[in-house]
Coordinates of C-alpha atoms in Angstrom, one line a residue:
X159 CA 0.0 0.0 0.0
X160 CA 1.4 3.4 -1.1
X161 CA 0.5 6.1 1.4
X162 CA 0.8 9.8 0.8
X163 CA -0.8 13.2 1.7
X164 CA -2.3 14.0 -1.7
X165 CA -2.8 11.4 -4.4
X166 CA -2.8 13.1 -7.8
X167 CA -4.5 11.2 -10.7
X168 CA -2.9 12.5 -13.8
X169 CA 0.8 13.6 -14.3
X170 CA 0.3 16.3 -16.8
X171 CA 1.5 19.9 -16.3
X172 CA -1.4 20.7 -13.8
X173 CA -0.7 17.5 -11.7
X174 CA 3.0 18.2 -11.7
X175 CA 2.7 21.8 -10.6
X176 CA 0.3 20.6 -7.8
X177 CA 3.3 18.7 -6.4
X178 CA 5.3 22.0 -6.1
X179 CA 2.5 23.9 -4.4
X180 CA 1.9 21.0 -2.0
X181 CA 5.6 20.8 -1.3
X182 CA 5.6 24.4 -0.2
X183 CA 3.1 23.3 2.4
X184 CA 5.2 20.3 3.3
X185 CA 2.7 17.9 1.9
X186 CA 3.8 14.7 0.1
X187 CA 2.4 13.7 -3.3
X188 CA 2.1 10.6 -5.3
X189 CA 0.9 10.6 -8.9
X190 CA -0.9 7.9 -11.0
X191 CA -0.9 8.1 -14.8
X192 CA -1.9 5.6 -17.5
X193 CA 0.9 6.9 -19.7
X194 CA 4.4 5.4 -19.3
X195 CA 6.0 8.8 -18.5
X196 CA 5.1 12.1 -16.8
X197 CA 3.8 15.0 -18.8
X198 CA 0.4 14.0 -20.1
X199 CA -0.5 15.1 -23.6
X200 CA 2.5 17.5 -23.7
X201 CA 4.9 14.6 -23.5
X202 CA 2.9 11.9 -25.4
X203 CA 1.2 13.8 -28.2
X204 CA 3.0 17.1 -29.0
X205 CA 6.4 17.3 -27.1
X206 CA 7.9 19.4 -29.9
X207 CA 4.9 21.8 -30.2
X208 CA 5.6 25.3 -29.1
X209 CA 3.3 26.8 -26.4
X210 CA 3.0 30.6 -26.3
X211 CA 0.8 31.4 -23.3
X212 CA 2.9 30.3 -20.3
X213 CA 3.8 33.4 -18.2
X214 CA 7.5 34.3 -18.5
X215 CA 8.1 32.1 -21.5
X216 CA 7.5 33.9 -24.9
X217 CA 7.8 30.4 -26.4
X218 CA 8.4 27.0 -24.8
X219 CA 8.2 23.5 -26.3
X220 CA 5.6 21.3 -24.6
X221 CA 8.3 18.7 -23.8
X222 CA 10.6 21.4 -22.3
X223 CA 7.8 22.7 -20.1
X224 CA 7.4 19.2 -18.7
X225 CA 11.2 18.9 -18.2
X226 CA 11.2 22.2 -16.3
X227 CA 8.2 21.2 -14.1
X228 CA 10.0 17.9 -13.3
X229 CA 13.1 19.8 -12.3
X230 CA 11.0 22.2 -10.2
X231 CA 9.4 19.5 -8.2
X232 CA 12.5 17.3 -7.7
X233 CA 13.2 18.7 -4.2
X234 CA 9.8 17.4 -3.1
X235 CA 10.5 13.8 -4.1
X236 CA 7.1 12.8 -5.5
X237 CA 6.2 9.2 -6.1
X238 CA 4.9 7.9 -9.4
X239 CA 2.8 5.0 -10.5
X240 CA 3.1 5.1 -14.3
X241 CA 1.6 2.9 -17.0
X242 CA -1.4 2.1 -14.7
X243 CA -4.9 3.5 -14.8
X244 CA -6.8 4.5 -11.6
X245 CA -9.6 2.1 -11.6
X246 CA -11.5 1.8 -8.3
X247 CA -11.9 4.0 -5.2
X248 CA -13.0 3.2 -1.7
X249 CA -13.6 5.5 1.3
X250 CA -12.3 4.2 4.6
X251 CA -13.7 4.8 8.1
X252 CA -11.1 7.4 8.9
X253 CA -12.2 9.5 5.9
X254 CA -9.2 8.7 3.7
X255 CA -9.4 7.0 0.3
X256 CA -7.9 3.9 -1.3
X257 CA -7.4 4.0 -5.0
X258 CA -6.6 0.8 -6.9
X259 CA -5.2 0.7 -10.4
X260 CA -6.0 -1.7 -13.2
X261 CA -2.8 -3.6 -12.2
X262 CA -3.9 -3.9 -8.6
X263 CA -1.5 -1.3 -7.1
X264 CA -3.2 0.3 -4.0
X265 CA -2.7 3.9 -2.9
X266 CA -4.1 5.5 0.3
X267 CA -4.5 9.3 0.9
X268 CA -6.8 11.7 2.7
X269 CA -6.9 13.9 -0.4
X270 CA -7.5 12.9 -4.0
X271 CA -6.7 15.5 -6.7
X272 CA -8.0 14.4 -10.2
X273 CA -5.8 16.2 -12.8
X274 CA -6.5 13.8 -15.6
X275 CA -6.6 16.4 -18.4
X276 CA -9.1 15.2 -21.0
X277 CA -9.1 11.8 -19.4
X278 CA -8.3 8.9 -21.7
X279 CA -8.6 9.9 -25.3
X280 CA -8.4 8.7 -28.9
X281 CA -8.1 10.7 -32.1
X282 CA -11.2 11.5 -34.1
X283 CA -10.6 9.7 -37.4
X284 CA -11.9 10.6 -40.9
X285 CA -14.4 8.2 -42.5
X286 CA -12.1 6.8 -45.2
X287 CA -12.6 3.2 -46.3
X288 CA -9.0 2.0 -46.3
X289 CA -7.7 4.3 -43.5
X290 CA -6.6 1.4 -41.2
X291 CA -4.4 0.0 -44.0
X292 CA -2.1 3.0 -44.0
X293 CA -2.0 3.6 -40.3
X294 CA 1.7 3.8 -39.3
X295 CA 2.5 3.5 -43.0
X296 CA 2.1 7.2 -43.8
X297 CA -1.0 8.0 -41.8
X298 CA -0.6 9.4 -38.2
X299 CA -3.0 11.1 -35.9
X300 CA -0.4 13.0 -33.8
X301 CA 3.1 14.4 -34.3
X302 CA 5.6 13.3 -31.7
X303 CA 8.8 13.8 -33.6
X304 CA 8.8 16.5 -36.3
X305 CA 12.1 15.3 -37.8
X306 CA 10.3 12.2 -39.1
X307 CA 8.8 14.6 -41.7
X308 CA 12.0 16.3 -42.8
X309 CA 12.1 16.6 -46.6
X310 CA 8.8 14.7 -46.9
X311 CA 5.6 15.7 -48.7
X312 CA 3.1 16.2 -45.9
X313 CA -0.7 16.6 -46.1
X314 CA -2.5 18.0 -43.0
X315 CA -6.3 18.0 -42.7
X316 CA -8.1 20.1 -40.1
X317 CA -9.2 23.6 -39.3
X318 CA -8.2 24.1 -35.6
X319 CA -5.1 25.3 -33.8
X320 CA -3.3 21.9 -34.1
X321 CA -3.7 21.8 -37.9
X322 CA -2.6 25.5 -38.2
X323 CA 0.3 25.3 -35.8
X324 CA 1.8 22.1 -37.2
X325 CA 1.4 23.4 -40.8
X326 CA 3.4 26.4 -39.7
X327 CA 6.0 24.4 -37.9
X328 CA 6.5 21.8 -40.6
X329 CA 6.9 24.5 -43.3
X330 CA 10.5 24.7 -42.1
X331 CA 11.1 21.0 -42.1
X332 CA 9.0 19.2 -44.8
X333 CA 9.8 19.6 -48.5
X334 CA 6.1 20.3 -49.1
X335 CA 3.2 21.0 -46.8
X336 CA -0.4 21.0 -47.9
X337 CA -3.3 22.0 -45.6
X338 CA -6.8 20.9 -46.4
X339 CA -9.9 22.1 -44.6
X340 CA -13.6 21.6 -45.5
X341 CA -14.3 25.3 -44.9
X342 CA -12.7 28.6 -46.0
X343 CA -12.7 29.8 -42.4
X344 CA -10.5 28.3 -39.6
X345 CA -11.3 27.9 -35.9
X346 CA -7.8 28.6 -34.7
X347 CA -6.0 31.7 -33.3
X348 CA -6.1 34.7 -35.6
X349 CA -2.3 35.0 -35.5
X350 CA -1.9 31.4 -36.7
X351 CA -4.5 32.0 -39.5
X352 CA -2.6 35.0 -40.7
X353 CA 0.7 33.2 -40.5
X354 CA -0.6 30.3 -42.7
X355 CA -1.9 32.9 -45.2
X356 CA 1.5 34.5 -45.3
X357 CA 3.2 31.2 -45.9
X358 CA 0.7 30.4 -48.6
X359 CA 1.5 33.7 -50.3
X360 CA 5.2 32.9 -50.0
X361 CA 4.7 29.5 -51.7
X362 CA 5.7 27.6 -48.6
X363 CA 2.3 26.0 -47.8
X364 CA -0.3 24.7 -50.2
X365 CA -3.8 25.7 -49.0
X366 CA -6.7 23.8 -50.4
X367 CA -10.1 25.0 -49.2
X368 CA -13.0 24.3 -49.0
X369 CA -12.2 20.6 -49.6
X370 CA -11.8 17.2 -48.0
X371 CA -9.8 14.1 -48.4
X372 CA -11.9 11.4 -50.0
X373 CA -9.4 8.6 -50.8
X374 CA -6.0 7.1 -49.9
X375 CA -3.9 5.2 -52.3
X376 CA -0.7 3.2 -52.3
X377 CA 0.7 -0.4 -52.2
X378 CA 2.9 -1.0 -49.2
X379 CA 2.6 2.5 -47.9
X380 CA 0.7 5.8 -48.6
X381 CA 1.7 7.3 -51.9
X382 CA -1.3 9.5 -53.1
X383 CA -4.5 11.0 -51.8
X384 CA -7.6 12.1 -53.5
X385 CA -9.1 15.5 -52.5
X386 CA -12.5 16.8 -53.4
X387 CA -13.3 20.5 -53.5
X388 CA -16.7 21.0 -51.8
X389 CA -17.5 24.1 -53.8
X390 CA -16.9 22.8 -57.3
X391 CA -16.8 19.0 -56.8
X392 CA -13.4 19.1 -58.6
X393 CA -11.1 16.2 -57.6
X394 CA -7.4 16.7 -57.0
X395 CA -4.9 13.9 -56.9
X396 CA -1.8 14.6 -54.8
X397 CA 1.4 12.7 -54.2
X398 CA 2.2 12.6 -50.5
X399 CA 4.4 10.7 -48.1
X400 CA 2.4 11.4 -45.0
X401 CA -1.3 12.2 -44.2
X402 CA -2.0 13.7 -40.7
X403 CA -5.7 14.3 -40.0
X404 CA -5.9 16.6 -37.0
X405 CA -9.6 16.6 -36.1
X406 CA -9.1 16.7 -32.3
X407 CA -9.5 14.1 -29.6
X408 CA -12.5 12.2 -28.4
X409 CA -12.1 12.4 -24.6
X410 CA -13.4 9.8 -22.1
X411 CA -13.2 9.9 -18.3
X412 CA -12.8 6.2 -18.1
X413 CA -13.4 4.4 -14.7
X414 CA -13.4 7.8 -12.9
X415 CA -16.9 8.4 -14.4
X416 CA -18.2 5.6 -12.1
X417 CA -16.8 7.1 -8.8
X418 CA -20.0 8.9 -7.9
X419 CA -18.7 12.3 -9.0
X420 CA -21.0 14.8 -10.6
X421 CA -20.4 14.8 -14.4
X422 CA -21.3 17.4 -16.9
X423 CA -20.5 17.0 -20.6
X424 CA -17.7 14.4 -19.9
X425 CA -16.0 16.7 -17.3
X426 CA -16.1 16.7 -13.5
X427 CA -18.2 19.4 -12.1
X428 CA -16.7 21.3 -9.1
X429 CA -18.8 22.9 -6.5
X430 CA -17.0 26.2 -6.5
X431 CA -13.9 28.0 -7.6
X432 CA -12.6 28.6 -4.1
X433 CA -10.9 25.2 -4.0
X434 CA -12.2 23.1 -6.9
X435 CA -13.6 20.4 -4.7
X436 CA -16.1 18.0 -6.2
X437 CA -19.4 16.8 -4.7
X438 CA -17.4 14.3 -2.7
X439 CA -15.5 16.1 0.1
X440 CA -11.8 15.4 -0.1
X441 CA -11.8 14.8 -3.8
X442 CA -10.8 17.7 -6.0
X443 CA -10.7 18.1 -9.8
X444 CA -8.2 20.5 -11.4
X445 CA -7.1 21.3 -14.9
X446 CA -8.9 20.4 -18.1
X447 CA -10.8 17.5 -16.4
X448 CA -13.1 19.9 -14.5
X449 CA -15.9 22.2 -15.4
X450 CA -17.5 25.3 -13.8
X451 CA -19.0 28.6 -15.0
X452 CA -16.4 30.5 -16.9
X453 CA -14.0 27.6 -17.2
X454 CA -11.0 28.0 -19.6
X455 CA -9.0 25.0 -20.6
X456 CA -5.6 26.6 -20.4
X457 CA -2.5 25.2 -18.7
X458 CA -2.0 28.5 -16.8
X459 CA -5.6 28.2 -15.4
X460 CA -4.7 24.6 -14.2
X461 CA -1.7 26.0 -12.3
X462 CA -4.0 28.5 -10.5
X463 CA -6.5 25.7 -9.7
X464 CA -3.7 23.5 -8.4
X465 CA -2.5 26.3 -6.0
X466 CA -5.9 26.9 -4.5
X467 CA -6.6 23.2 -4.2
X468 CA -3.4 22.6 -2.2
X469 CA -4.4 25.4 0.3
X470 CA -7.8 23.7 0.8
X471 CA -6.2 20.3 1.1
X472 CA -3.9 21.5 3.9
X473 CA -6.8 22.8 5.9
X474 CA -8.6 19.4 5.5
X475 CA -5.5 17.5 6.6
X476 CA -4.7 19.9 9.5
X477 CA -8.0 21.5 10.5
X478 CA -6.4 22.8 13.8
X479 CA -3.4 24.5 12.2
X480 CA -3.4 27.9 10.7
X481 CA -1.2 28.3 7.7
X482 CA 0.3 31.7 7.1
X483 CA 1.3 32.0 3.4
X484 CA 4.8 33.2 2.8
X485 CA 6.1 34.3 -0.6
X486 CA 8.9 32.1 -2.0
X487 CA 10.8 35.4 -2.4
X488 CA 10.7 35.7 1.4
X489 CA 10.6 32.1 2.7
X490 CA 12.5 30.4 -0.1
X491 CA 11.9 26.8 -1.0
X492 CA 12.8 24.0 1.4
X493 CA 12.8 20.5 -0.2
X494 CA 12.2 17.2 1.4
X495 CA 15.7 16.2 0.3
X496 CA 17.2 18.8 2.6
X497 CA 17.9 21.3 -0.1
X498 CA 17.1 25.0 0.5
X499 CA 16.7 27.8 -2.0
X500 CA 16.4 31.3 -0.7
X501 CA 17.3 34.8 -1.7
X502 CA 20.6 36.1 -0.3
X503 CA 20.1 38.2 2.8
X504 CA 21.1 41.8 2.7
X505 CA 24.2 42.6 4.9
X506 CA 23.7 45.7 7.0
X507 CA 27.0 47.5 7.7
X508 CA 27.3 50.2 10.4
X509 CA 28.5 53.6 9.1
X510 CA 31.2 55.3 11.1

């Protein structure tokens, strides 16, 4: 039985930052994640994708953000159960919880923080007859290593941020990038739309809209695609090495949905934004997995939610103690490993 103060389900950025905030309160954390490494989607799906809205970082790759978070929480020595899915939960007589994974590993804690992002997920796939034939043979639903596409002819389909961002990114790597979308309008950030238009004008991206991919062709691997313009019904046949449909993810909460939590549109409803506690006292939901009025699915919002959650968790664990918050600029950071980070103290000299 693994025992800890806060059991965090989900080792994405929000879950990792919760370890730091809990550590400042001298609370130990253990994390469970179905993926084989920490970092959530940032590590598994788009480690090389740049993120632009992390305070203090004009641009940071998703994988680098995870590496930085792992370095930040190292002094607090979190435990990890990776490659296992949180399956069952049981409340004990003392008010603590026991969470058992699909492999039978048991964890006990007075506080559960669900930071599972979108939960378990699978890509939304286009309805193409022979799509499975070319999976991993030219067809991929996510980009883990952009170098795979160096000097290749790449076709991306989609109209959201991922399709736009990867088209921009691969324009510097692939020999040819084509972006196909069924509408003329895109759903992504305006800056990204404008950048794609600039790259099209420069001849660095082929933009085919409104259109959709209707056929995949090849023998041992993908060699060609058929594209149909939805405005004229004209068919275009294009030689490609890779086809990457980026139509988003279909999220599923998995076994957590059966824990008695209040669910709204495949997300966990939290009672308030004071501490992001669920309808079950002692169980919190932070990050993309939760929902409440005004919710924004942003990493920086998850960091905020993790901070308030840890403050509330401390009060639940130590109801008779009054915690006085100290800024890290004043109190520094004291790790469980004996390390200490603090600002140098000013030296006051007497004046003769």
